[in-house]
CSV table of C-alpha atoms in Angstrom, one decimal:
chain,number,residue,atom,x,y,z
Z,1,UNK,CA,0.4,35.2,-47.1
Z,2,UNK,CA,0.2,38.7,-48.9
Z,3,UNK,CA,-3.4,39.1,-47.5
Z,4,UNK,CA,-2.3,38.7,-43.9
Z,5,UNK,CA,0.7,40.7,-44.0
Z,6,UNK,CA,1.1,43.9,-42.2
Z,7,UNK,CA,0.0,47.0,-44.0
Z,8,UNK,CA,3.4,48.8,-43.7
Z,9,UNK,CA,5.7,48.9,-46.6
Z,10,UNK,CA,8.3,46.0,-46.9
Z,11,UNK,CA,6.3,43.8,-44.4
Z,12,UNK,CA,7.7,41.0,-46.7
Z,13,UNK,CA,11.2,42.3,-47.4
Z,14,UNK,CA,13.5,41.4,-50.1
Z,15,UNK,CA,16.8,39.9,-49.1
Z,16,UNK,CA,19.5,42.7,-48.4
Z,17,UNK,CA,22.7,40.6,-48.7
Z,18,UNK,CA,23.6,42.6,-51.8
Z,19,UNK,CA,23.8,45.7,-49.6
Z,20,UNK,CA,25.9,43.7,-47.0
Z,21,UNK,CA,29.5,42.6,-47.7
Z,22,UNK,CA,32.1,41.0,-45.6
Z,23,UNK,CA,33.9,44.1,-45.4
Z,24,UNK,CA,30.8,45.9,-43.4
Z,25,UNK,CA,31.0,43.4,-40.4
Z,26,UNK,CA,32.0,45.0,-37.4
Z,27,UNK,CA,32.8,43.8,-33.7
Z,28,UNK,CA,29.3,45.2,-32.4
Z,29,UNK,CA,26.1,46.7,-33.7
Z,30,UNK,CA,23.1,45.4,-35.4
Z,31,UNK,CA,23.2,41.5,-35.5
Z,32,UNK,CA,22.7,39.8,-38.9
Z,33,UNK,CA,20.1,36.9,-38.8
Z,34,UNK,CA,21.4,34.2,-41.3
Z,35,UNK,CA,20.6,30.6,-41.7
Z,36,UNK,CA,22.7,29.3,-38.7
Z,37,UNK,CA,20.1,31.3,-36.6
Z,38,UNK,CA,17.1,29.4,-37.9
Z,39,UNK,CA,18.4,25.8,-37.7
Z,40,UNK,CA,16.3,23.5,-36.1
Z,41,UNK,CA,13.4,25.8,-36.3
Z,42,UNK,CA,14.1,27.3,-32.9
Z,43,UNK,CA,15.6,31.0,-33.2
Z,44,UNK,CA,19.2,30.8,-31.8
Z,45,UNK,CA,19.8,34.0,-30.5
Z,46,UNK,CA,23.6,33.7,-30.6
Z,47,UNK,CA,26.5,33.3,-33.4
Z,48,UNK,CA,25.8,36.7,-35.1
Z,49,UNK,CA,28.1,38.9,-37.2
Z,50,UNK,CA,27.2,42.5,-36.8
Z,51,UNK,CA,26.8,45.5,-39.2
Z,52,UNK,CA,26.7,49.2,-37.9
Z,53,UNK,CA,23.7,51.0,-36.8
Z,54,UNK,CA,24.1,53.4,-39.8
Z,55,UNK,CA,24.5,50.9,-42.5
Z,56,UNK,CA,21.4,49.2,-40.9
Z,57,UNK,CA,19.5,52.6,-41.0
Z,58,UNK,CA,20.1,52.6,-44.8
Z,59,UNK,CA,18.0,49.3,-45.1
Z,60,UNK,CA,14.8,50.0,-43.2
Z,61,UNK,CA,13.1,47.3,-44.7
Z,62,UNK,CA,15.8,44.8,-43.5
Z,63,UNK,CA,14.8,45.6,-39.8
Z,64,UNK,CA,13.6,42.6,-37.9
Z,65,UNK,CA,11.4,42.7,-34.6
Z,66,UNK,CA,9.8,40.5,-32.4
Z,67,UNK,CA,7.1,38.4,-34.0
Z,68,UNK,CA,8.4,38.8,-37.5
Z,69,UNK,CA,8.9,35.2,-39.2
Z,70,UNK,CA,12.1,34.7,-41.3
Z,71,UNK,CA,12.3,32.4,-44.1
Z,72,UNK,CA,15.5,30.7,-45.6
Z,73,UNK,CA,15.1,31.2,-49.6
Z,74,UNK,CA,18.3,29.9,-50.8
Z,75,UNK,CA,20.4,26.7,-49.5
Z,76,UNK,CA,18.4,25.1,-46.8
Z,77,UNK,CA,15.2,26.1,-48.1
Z,78,UNK,CA,12.2,25.5,-46.0
Z,79,UNK,CA,13.8,26.6,-42.8
Z,80,UNK,CA,11.6,29.0,-41.0
Z,81,UNK,CA,11.8,30.7,-37.4
Z,82,UNK,CA,10.4,33.6,-35.4
Z,83,UNK,CA,12.2,36.5,-33.9
Z,84,UNK,CA,11.3,35.9,-30.0
Z,85,UNK,CA,9.0,38.1,-28.2
Z,86,UNK,CA,11.7,38.9,-25.6
Z,87,UNK,CA,14.8,39.0,-27.8
Z,88,UNK,CA,18.5,39.8,-26.8
Z,89,UNK,CA,18.9,42.7,-29.1
Z,90,UNK,CA,16.8,45.7,-29.8
Z,91,UNK,CA,16.9,45.2,-33.5
Z,92,UNK,CA,18.2,42.7,-36.1
Z,93,UNK,CA,18.9,42.8,-39.9
Z,94,UNK,CA,17.8,39.9,-42.4
Z,95,UNK,CA,20.8,38.5,-44.5
Z,96,UNK,CA,21.1,37.6,-48.1
Z,97,UNK,CA,19.6,34.1,-48.1
Z,98,UNK,CA,16.6,35.1,-45.8
Z,99,UNK,CA,13.3,36.7,-46.4
Z,100,UNK,CA,11.2,38.6,-43.5
Z,101,UNK,CA,7.4,38.2,-43.3
Z,102,UNK,CA,5.6,40.7,-40.8
Z,103,UNK,CA,1.9,39.7,-40.1
Z,104,UNK,CA,-1.1,41.7,-39.3
Z,105,UNK,CA,-1.6,41.3,-35.6
Z,106,UNK,CA,-5.4,42.1,-36.0
Z,107,UNK,CA,-5.8,38.9,-38.3
Z,108,UNK,CA,-2.7,36.8,-37.9
Z,109,UNK,CA,-0.9,35.4,-34.7
Z,110,UNK,CA,2.9,35.0,-35.8
Z,111,UNK,CA,3.3,31.8,-33.5
Z,112,UNK,CA,0.5,30.1,-35.1
Z,113,UNK,CA,2.1,30.5,-38.7
Z,114,UNK,CA,5.4,29.8,-37.3
Z,115,UNK,CA,3.9,26.5,-36.3
Z,116,UNK,CA,2.0,26.0,-39.6
Z,117,UNK,CA,5.3,26.4,-41.6
Z,118,UNK,CA,6.6,23.4,-39.4
Z,119,UNK,CA,3.8,21.2,-40.2
Z,120,UNK,CA,4.3,18.8,-43.3
Z,121,UNK,CA,1.6,20.7,-45.5
Z,122,UNK,CA,3.1,24.1,-44.4
Z,123,UNK,CA,6.9,23.1,-45.3
Z,124,UNK,CA,5.6,21.4,-48.5
Z,125,UNK,CA,4.1,24.8,-49.6
Z,126,UNK,CA,7.5,26.5,-49.3
Z,127,UNK,CA,9.5,23.6,-50.9
Z,128,UNK,CA,7.0,23.7,-54.2
Z,129,UNK,CA,8.7,26.7,-55.3
Z,130,UNK,CA,12.4,25.5,-55.1
Z,131,UNK,CA,14.7,25.3,-58.2
Z,132,UNK,CA,17.0,22.5,-58.0
Z,133,UNK,CA,19.4,24.2,-60.5
Z,134,UNK,CA,22.6,25.1,-58.9
Z,135,UNK,CA,22.4,25.9,-55.4
Z,136,UNK,CA,18.7,25.0,-54.3
Z,137,UNK,CA,16.5,28.1,-53.7
Z,138,UNK,CA,13.4,30.3,-54.6
Z,139,UNK,CA,13.8,31.8,-57.9
Z,140,UNK,CA,11.6,34.7,-56.8
Z,141,UNK,CA,11.8,34.6,-53.0
Z,142,UNK,CA,9.5,37.6,-52.2
Z,143,UNK,CA,6.7,36.7,-54.6
Z,144,UNK,CA,7.1,33.2,-53.4
Z,145,UNK,CA,6.5,34.0,-49.8
Z,146,UNK,CA,3.7,36.5,-50.5
Z,147,UNK,CA,1.9,34.0,-52.8
Z,148,UNK,CA,2.0,31.0,-50.0
Z,149,UNK,CA,-1.5,29.8,-49.4
Z,150,UNK,CA,-2.3,29.5,-45.6
Z,151,UNK,CA,-5.3,28.7,-43.4
Z,152,UNK,CA,-7.0,31.3,-41.7
Z,153,UNK,CA,-8.8,30.3,-38.7
Z,154,UNK,CA,-10.3,32.8,-36.0
Z,155,UNK,CA,-7.5,34.4,-34.2
Z,156,UNK,CA,-8.8,32.8,-31.0
Z,157,UNK,CA,-8.3,29.3,-32.4
Z,158,UNK,CA,-4.7,30.7,-33.7
Z,159,UNK,CA,-4.1,31.5,-30.1
Z,160,UNK,CA,-5.3,28.3,-28.6
Z,161,UNK,CA,-3.4,26.3,-31.0
Z,162,UNK,CA,-0.1,28.1,-30.6
Z,163,UNK,CA,-0.6,27.9,-26.8
Z,164,UNK,CA,-0.6,24.1,-26.8
Z,165,UNK,CA,2.3,23.8,-28.9
Z,166,UNK,CA,4.3,26.5,-27.3
Z,167,UNK,CA,3.7,24.7,-23.9
Z,168,UNK,CA,5.3,21.6,-25.4
Z,169,UNK,CA,8.1,23.6,-27.0
Z,170,UNK,CA,8.8,25.1,-23.2
Z,171,UNK,CA,8.8,21.7,-21.6
Z,172,UNK,CA,11.5,20.5,-24.4
Z,173,UNK,CA,13.5,23.5,-23.8
Z,174,UNK,CA,13.3,23.0,-19.9
Z,175,UNK,CA,14.3,19.3,-20.2
Z,176,UNK,CA,17.1,20.2,-22.7
Z,177,UNK,CA,18.5,22.8,-20.2
Z,178,UNK,CA,18.5,20.2,-17.5
Z,179,UNK,CA,20.3,18.0,-19.4
Z,180,UNK,CA,23.0,20.4,-20.6
Z,181,UNK,CA,23.4,21.2,-17.0
Z,182,UNK,CA,23.9,17.6,-15.7
Z,183,UNK,CA,26.2,17.0,-18.6
Z,184,UNK,CA,28.3,19.9,-17.8
Z,185,UNK,CA,28.2,18.9,-13.8
Z,186,UNK,CA,29.9,15.4,-14.5
Z,187,UNK,CA,32.6,17.0,-16.5
Z,188,UNK,CA,33.1,19.5,-13.8
Z,189,UNK,CA,33.3,16.5,-11.2
Z,190,UNK,CA,35.9,14.7,-13.3
Z,191,UNK,CA,38.0,18.0,-14.0
Z,192,UNK,CA,38.0,18.6,-10.1
Z,193,UNK,CA,38.7,15.5,-8.7
Z,194,UNK,CA,42.4,14.7,-7.8
Z,195,UNK,CA,43.6,11.3,-9.0
Z,196,UNK,CA,46.5,9.7,-10.6
Z,197,UNK,CA,46.7,9.6,-14.4
Z,198,UNK,CA,47.9,7.2,-17.0
Z,199,UNK,CA,48.5,7.3,-20.8
Z,200,UNK,CA,46.7,4.7,-22.8
Z,201,UNK,CA,45.6,4.1,-26.4
Z,202,UNK,CA,41.9,5.1,-27.0
Z,203,UNK,CA,41.4,1.5,-28.4
Z,204,UNK,CA,42.3,-0.2,-25.2
Z,205,UNK,CA,39.0,1.3,-23.7
Z,206,UNK,CA,36.4,0.1,-26.2
Z,207,UNK,CA,35.4,-1.7,-29.2
Z,208,UNK,CA,34.8,0.6,-32.1
Z,209,UNK,CA,32.2,-1.4,-34.3
Z,210,UNK,CA,31.6,0.2,-37.6
Z,211,UNK,CA,28.1,0.4,-38.9
Z,212,UNK,CA,26.6,-1.0,-42.2
Z,213,UNK,CA,25.0,0.3,-45.3
Z,214,UNK,CA,21.8,-1.1,-44.8
Z,215,UNK,CA,19.3,-2.3,-47.5
Z,216,UNK,CA,15.9,-4.0,-47.5
Z,217,UNK,CA,16.0,-7.6,-46.5
Z,218,UNK,CA,14.3,-10.0,-44.0
Z,219,UNK,CA,14.6,-9.4,-40.2
Z,220,UNK,CA,14.2,-6.3,-38.0
Z,221,UNK,CA,11.1,-4.1,-38.7
Z,222,UNK,CA,10.4,-0.4,-39.0
Z,223,UNK,CA,13.8,0.9,-37.5
Z,224,UNK,CA,15.4,4.2,-38.3
Z,225,UNK,CA,18.8,4.4,-40.2
Z,226,UNK,CA,21.2,6.6,-38.1
Z,227,UNK,CA,23.2,8.9,-40.2
Z,228,UNK,CA,25.3,11.7,-39.3
Z,229,UNK,CA,22.8,14.3,-38.9
Z,230,UNK,CA,20.5,11.8,-36.6
Z,231,UNK,CA,23.2,11.4,-34.1
Z,232,UNK,CA,22.4,14.9,-32.8
Z,233,UNK,CA,18.9,15.7,-34.2
Z,234,UNK,CA,17.2,12.5,-34.1
Z,235,UNK,CA,15.5,10.1,-36.5
Z,236,UNK,CA,13.3,11.3,-39.2
Z,237,UNK,CA,10.4,9.4,-40.9
Z,238,UNK,CA,12.6,9.3,-44.2
Z,239,UNK,CA,15.0,7.3,-42.7
Z,240,UNK,CA,12.8,4.5,-41.6
Z,241,UNK,CA,13.6,1.0,-43.1
Z,242,UNK,CA,11.3,-2.0,-42.8
Z,243,UNK,CA,12.5,-5.5,-43.1
Z,244,UNK,CA,16.3,-5.2,-42.7
Z,245,UNK,CA,19.0,-7.5,-41.4
Z,246,UNK,CA,21.2,-6.3,-38.3
Z,247,UNK,CA,23.0,-7.9,-35.7
Z,248,UNK,CA,22.9,-6.6,-32.0
Z,249,UNK,CA,26.4,-4.7,-32.6
Z,250,UNK,CA,24.6,-2.6,-35.4
Z,251,UNK,CA,21.7,-1.7,-33.3
Z,252,UNK,CA,21.9,1.6,-31.1
Z,253,UNK,CA,19.8,1.7,-28.0
Z,254,UNK,CA,19.2,5.0,-25.9
Z,255,UNK,CA,22.4,5.4,-24.0
Z,256,UNK,CA,25.0,4.1,-26.5
Z,257,UNK,CA,27.9,6.1,-27.5
Z,258,UNK,CA,27.9,6.9,-31.2
Z,259,UNK,CA,31.2,8.3,-33.1
Z,260,UNK,CA,30.8,9.7,-36.4
Z,261,UNK,CA,34.3,9.2,-37.9
Z,262,UNK,CA,33.4,10.5,-41.4
Z,263,UNK,CA,32.3,13.8,-42.6
Z,264,UNK,CA,31.2,16.1,-39.7
Z,265,UNK,CA,33.2,14.1,-36.7
Z,266,UNK,CA,31.3,14.1,-33.3
Z,267,UNK,CA,30.7,11.9,-30.6
Z,268,UNK,CA,27.5,11.8,-28.4
Z,269,UNK,CA,25.2,9.4,-26.6
Z,270,UNK,CA,22.0,8.2,-28.8
Z,271,UNK,CA,18.8,9.3,-27.0
Z,272,UNK,CA,16.0,7.8,-28.9
Z,273,UNK,CA,14.4,4.7,-29.6
Z,274,UNK,CA,16.6,1.8,-31.0
Z,275,UNK,CA,18.1,2.6,-34.5
Z,276,UNK,CA,20.3,1.1,-37.1
Z,277,UNK,CA,23.9,2.4,-37.1
Z,278,UNK,CA,25.0,3.2,-40.7
Z,279,UNK,CA,28.4,2.8,-42.1
Z,280,UNK,CA,29.9,6.3,-41.3
Z,281,UNK,CA,29.4,5.5,-37.6
Z,282,UNK,CA,31.1,3.8,-34.9
Z,283,UNK,CA,29.1,2.0,-32.1
Z,284,UNK,CA,31.3,2.6,-29.3
Z,285,UNK,CA,31.0,-0.5,-26.7
Z,286,UNK,CA,33.3,0.3,-23.3
Z,287,UNK,CA,35.4,-2.7,-22.6
Z,288,UNK,CA,34.6,-4.7,-19.5
Z,289,UNK,CA,35.2,-2.6,-16.3
Z,290,UNK,CA,35.6,0.6,-18.1
Z,291,UNK,CA,33.1,3.4,-17.2
Z,292,UNK,CA,30.9,4.7,-20.4
Z,293,UNK,CA,31.3,8.4,-19.3
Z,294,UNK,CA,35.1,7.7,-19.6
Z,295,UNK,CA,35.0,6.5,-22.9
Z,296,UNK,CA,33.1,9.3,-24.1
Z,297,UNK,CA,35.4,11.8,-22.4
Z,298,UNK,CA,38.5,10.1,-23.7
Z,299,UNK,CA,36.9,10.6,-27.4
Z,300,UNK,CA,36.0,14.2,-26.7
Z,301,UNK,CA,39.8,14.6,-25.4
Z,302,UNK,CA,41.2,13.4,-28.8
Z,303,UNK,CA,38.5,15.2,-30.8
Z,304,UNK,CA,40.8,18.2,-31.8
Z,305,UNK,CA,43.5,15.6,-33.0
Z,306,UNK,CA,40.8,13.8,-35.1
Z,307,UNK,CA,39.6,16.6,-36.7
Z,308,UNK,CA,43.1,17.7,-37.6
Z,309,UNK,CA,43.7,14.1,-39.0
Z,310,UNK,CA,40.3,14.4,-40.9
Z,311,UNK,CA,41.3,17.7,-42.5
Z,312,UNK,CA,44.5,16.3,-43.5
Z,313,UNK,CA,43.1,13.6,-45.5
Z,314,UNK,CA,43.0,13.9,-49.4
Z,315,UNK,CA,39.4,13.3,-49.7
Z,316,UNK,CA,36.2,15.2,-50.3
Z,317,UNK,CA,34.8,13.9,-47.2
Z,318,UNK,CA,37.2,14.0,-44.1
Z,319,UNK,CA,37.4,11.0,-42.1
Z,320,UNK,CA,39.7,9.1,-39.7
Z,321,UNK,CA,41.2,5.8,-40.1
Z,322,UNK,CA,40.9,2.9,-37.6
Z,323,UNK,CA,44.4,3.0,-36.8
Z,324,UNK,CA,43.8,6.5,-35.7
Z,325,UNK,CA,41.9,5.0,-32.8
Z,326,UNK,CA,45.3,4.0,-31.3
Z,327,UNK,CA,46.1,7.5,-30.3
Z,328,UNK,CA,47.2,7.9,-26.6
Z,329,UNK,CA,45.0,9.6,-24.4
Z,330,UNK,CA,45.6,10.8,-20.8
Z,331,UNK,CA,43.1,9.4,-18.5
Z,332,UNK,CA,42.4,8.9,-14.7
Z,333,UNK,CA,44.4,5.6,-13.4
Z,334,UNK,CA,42.1,2.6,-13.2
Z,335,UNK,CA,42.4,2.8,-9.5
Z,336,UNK,CA,40.2,5.8,-9.2
Z,337,UNK,CA,37.4,4.7,-11.7
Z,338,UNK,CA,35.2,3.2,-9.0
Z,339,UNK,CA,35.4,6.2,-6.8
Z,340,UNK,CA,34.8,8.5,-9.7
Z,341,UNK,CA,32.0,6.5,-11.1
Z,342,UNK,CA,29.9,6.9,-7.8
Z,343,UNK,CA,30.1,10.7,-8.0
Z,344,UNK,CA,29.7,11.0,-11.7
Z,345,UNK,CA,27.0,8.4,-12.6
Z,346,UNK,CA,24.1,10.4,-11.0
Z,347,UNK,CA,24.8,13.3,-13.4
Z,348,UNK,CA,25.4,11.1,-16.4
Z,349,UNK,CA,22.3,9.3,-15.7
Z,350,UNK,CA,20.3,12.4,-15.2
Z,351,UNK,CA,21.4,13.8,-18.6
Z,352,UNK,CA,20.3,11.2,-20.3
Z,353,UNK,CA,16.9,10.8,-18.8
Z,354,UNK,CA,16.4,14.4,-19.6
Z,355,UNK,CA,17.4,14.2,-23.1
Z,356,UNK,CA,15.2,11.4,-23.7
Z,357,UNK,CA,12.3,13.0,-21.9
Z,358,UNK,CA,13.0,16.1,-24.3
Z,359,UNK,CA,12.9,13.6,-27.3
Z,360,UNK,CA,9.4,11.9,-26.2
Z,361,UNK,CA,7.8,15.4,-25.8
Z,362,UNK,CA,9.1,16.7,-29.0
Z,363,UNK,CA,8.0,13.3,-30.8
Z,364,UNK,CA,4.4,14.0,-29.2
Z,365,UNK,CA,4.7,17.8,-30.4
Z,366,UNK,CA,5.4,16.5,-33.9
Z,367,UNK,CA,2.6,13.9,-34.1
Z,368,UNK,CA,0.2,16.6,-32.6
Z,369,UNK,CA,1.2,19.4,-34.9
Z,370,UNK,CA,-0.4,18.5,-38.2
Z,371,UNK,CA,-3.6,17.0,-36.4
Z,372,UNK,CA,-4.1,20.5,-35.0
Z,373,UNK,CA,-3.3,22.3,-38.2
Z,374,UNK,CA,-5.7,20.1,-40.1
Z,375,UNK,CA,-8.6,20.5,-37.8
Z,376,UNK,CA,-8.5,16.8,-37.2
Z,377,UNK,CA,-7.8,17.5,-33.5
Z,378,UNK,CA,-9.3,20.6,-31.9
Z,379,UNK,CA,-8.5,22.7,-28.7
Z,380,UNK,CA,-11.1,23.3,-26.4
Z,381,UNK,CA,-12.6,26.8,-26.3
Z,382,UNK,CA,-12.3,26.7,-22.4
Z,383,UNK,CA,-8.5,26.6,-22.6
Z,384,UNK,CA,-7.0,29.7,-21.0
Z,385,UNK,CA,-4.6,31.4,-23.2
Z,386,UNK,CA,-2.2,34.1,-21.8
């Protein structure tokens, strides 16, 4: 990496956390890029803390600009993202747990190396230097990043590969945006509709079937185990089990509602292929005649109460009890469900369809990524690259 870094001083910068303390945070100013901004690979241009322009000026090496790569060196080691070419802010500062890497544009395209470090080989190259004593981290982060060995194909090939993967990422973003809009619309319709309301226990709307601690046995083949992170982010290869026993109630299909009741409480629809629901998750099965969107909405209405209950538990991992599902929620009267469903169903279905399409494209991208990076699949030189 050091050989393709920009020639300027601090092209690969030290972490600057020792120069930034909590008392330095201000309401507006230069946003500080933290690990939360790198989650899920895509740069999240939001949820910042800020430092003053004057303080940022004392740390010129910490300045981040479009095209800079940012590596997490402590905690969630292996996270890599890139400051977007069209960022929200004119400048950023790198935080204590991140390392900046600015590449020489005459030899290296930042987008290509961003994708390289998303590939299994690229990610593994970072993780080789992790110390597991205490908080996981790179003992010598700057030296480690500089010493990472990376491929150096011709710049034209870098552009072609990055272009193909970028098109897929753009498509995923379009579908996720469409899903978010449809998801918001059905809630708007529900909020705007005039109808009588009634108070009922949440448990009267659906069955809450707890998952299992799956181990290998005879039966279902090659299914991912759905744990708390997978409910929102999708299955990973490390969660797939072969030859396991599972009943239909412990299998989640696309569109099923899952409710994580232990740890990071959340409720969401499953949008990937069939999976095995683990013991910290309820599969929520609406009772006969109860719309599925109403059940999810009711859980969300009570989520604040559930979070408070979980925080009060004297356990290391907050959770709710099954008895907590008897809490009363104020819902539209049963007489209004049919009319509401006619208005809400199109948006409810469109949201899931877009989410599933985004997931399918992401799976194709993740399958293609290592093939492109290894050279087993080549991009035609005829491909037009902007």
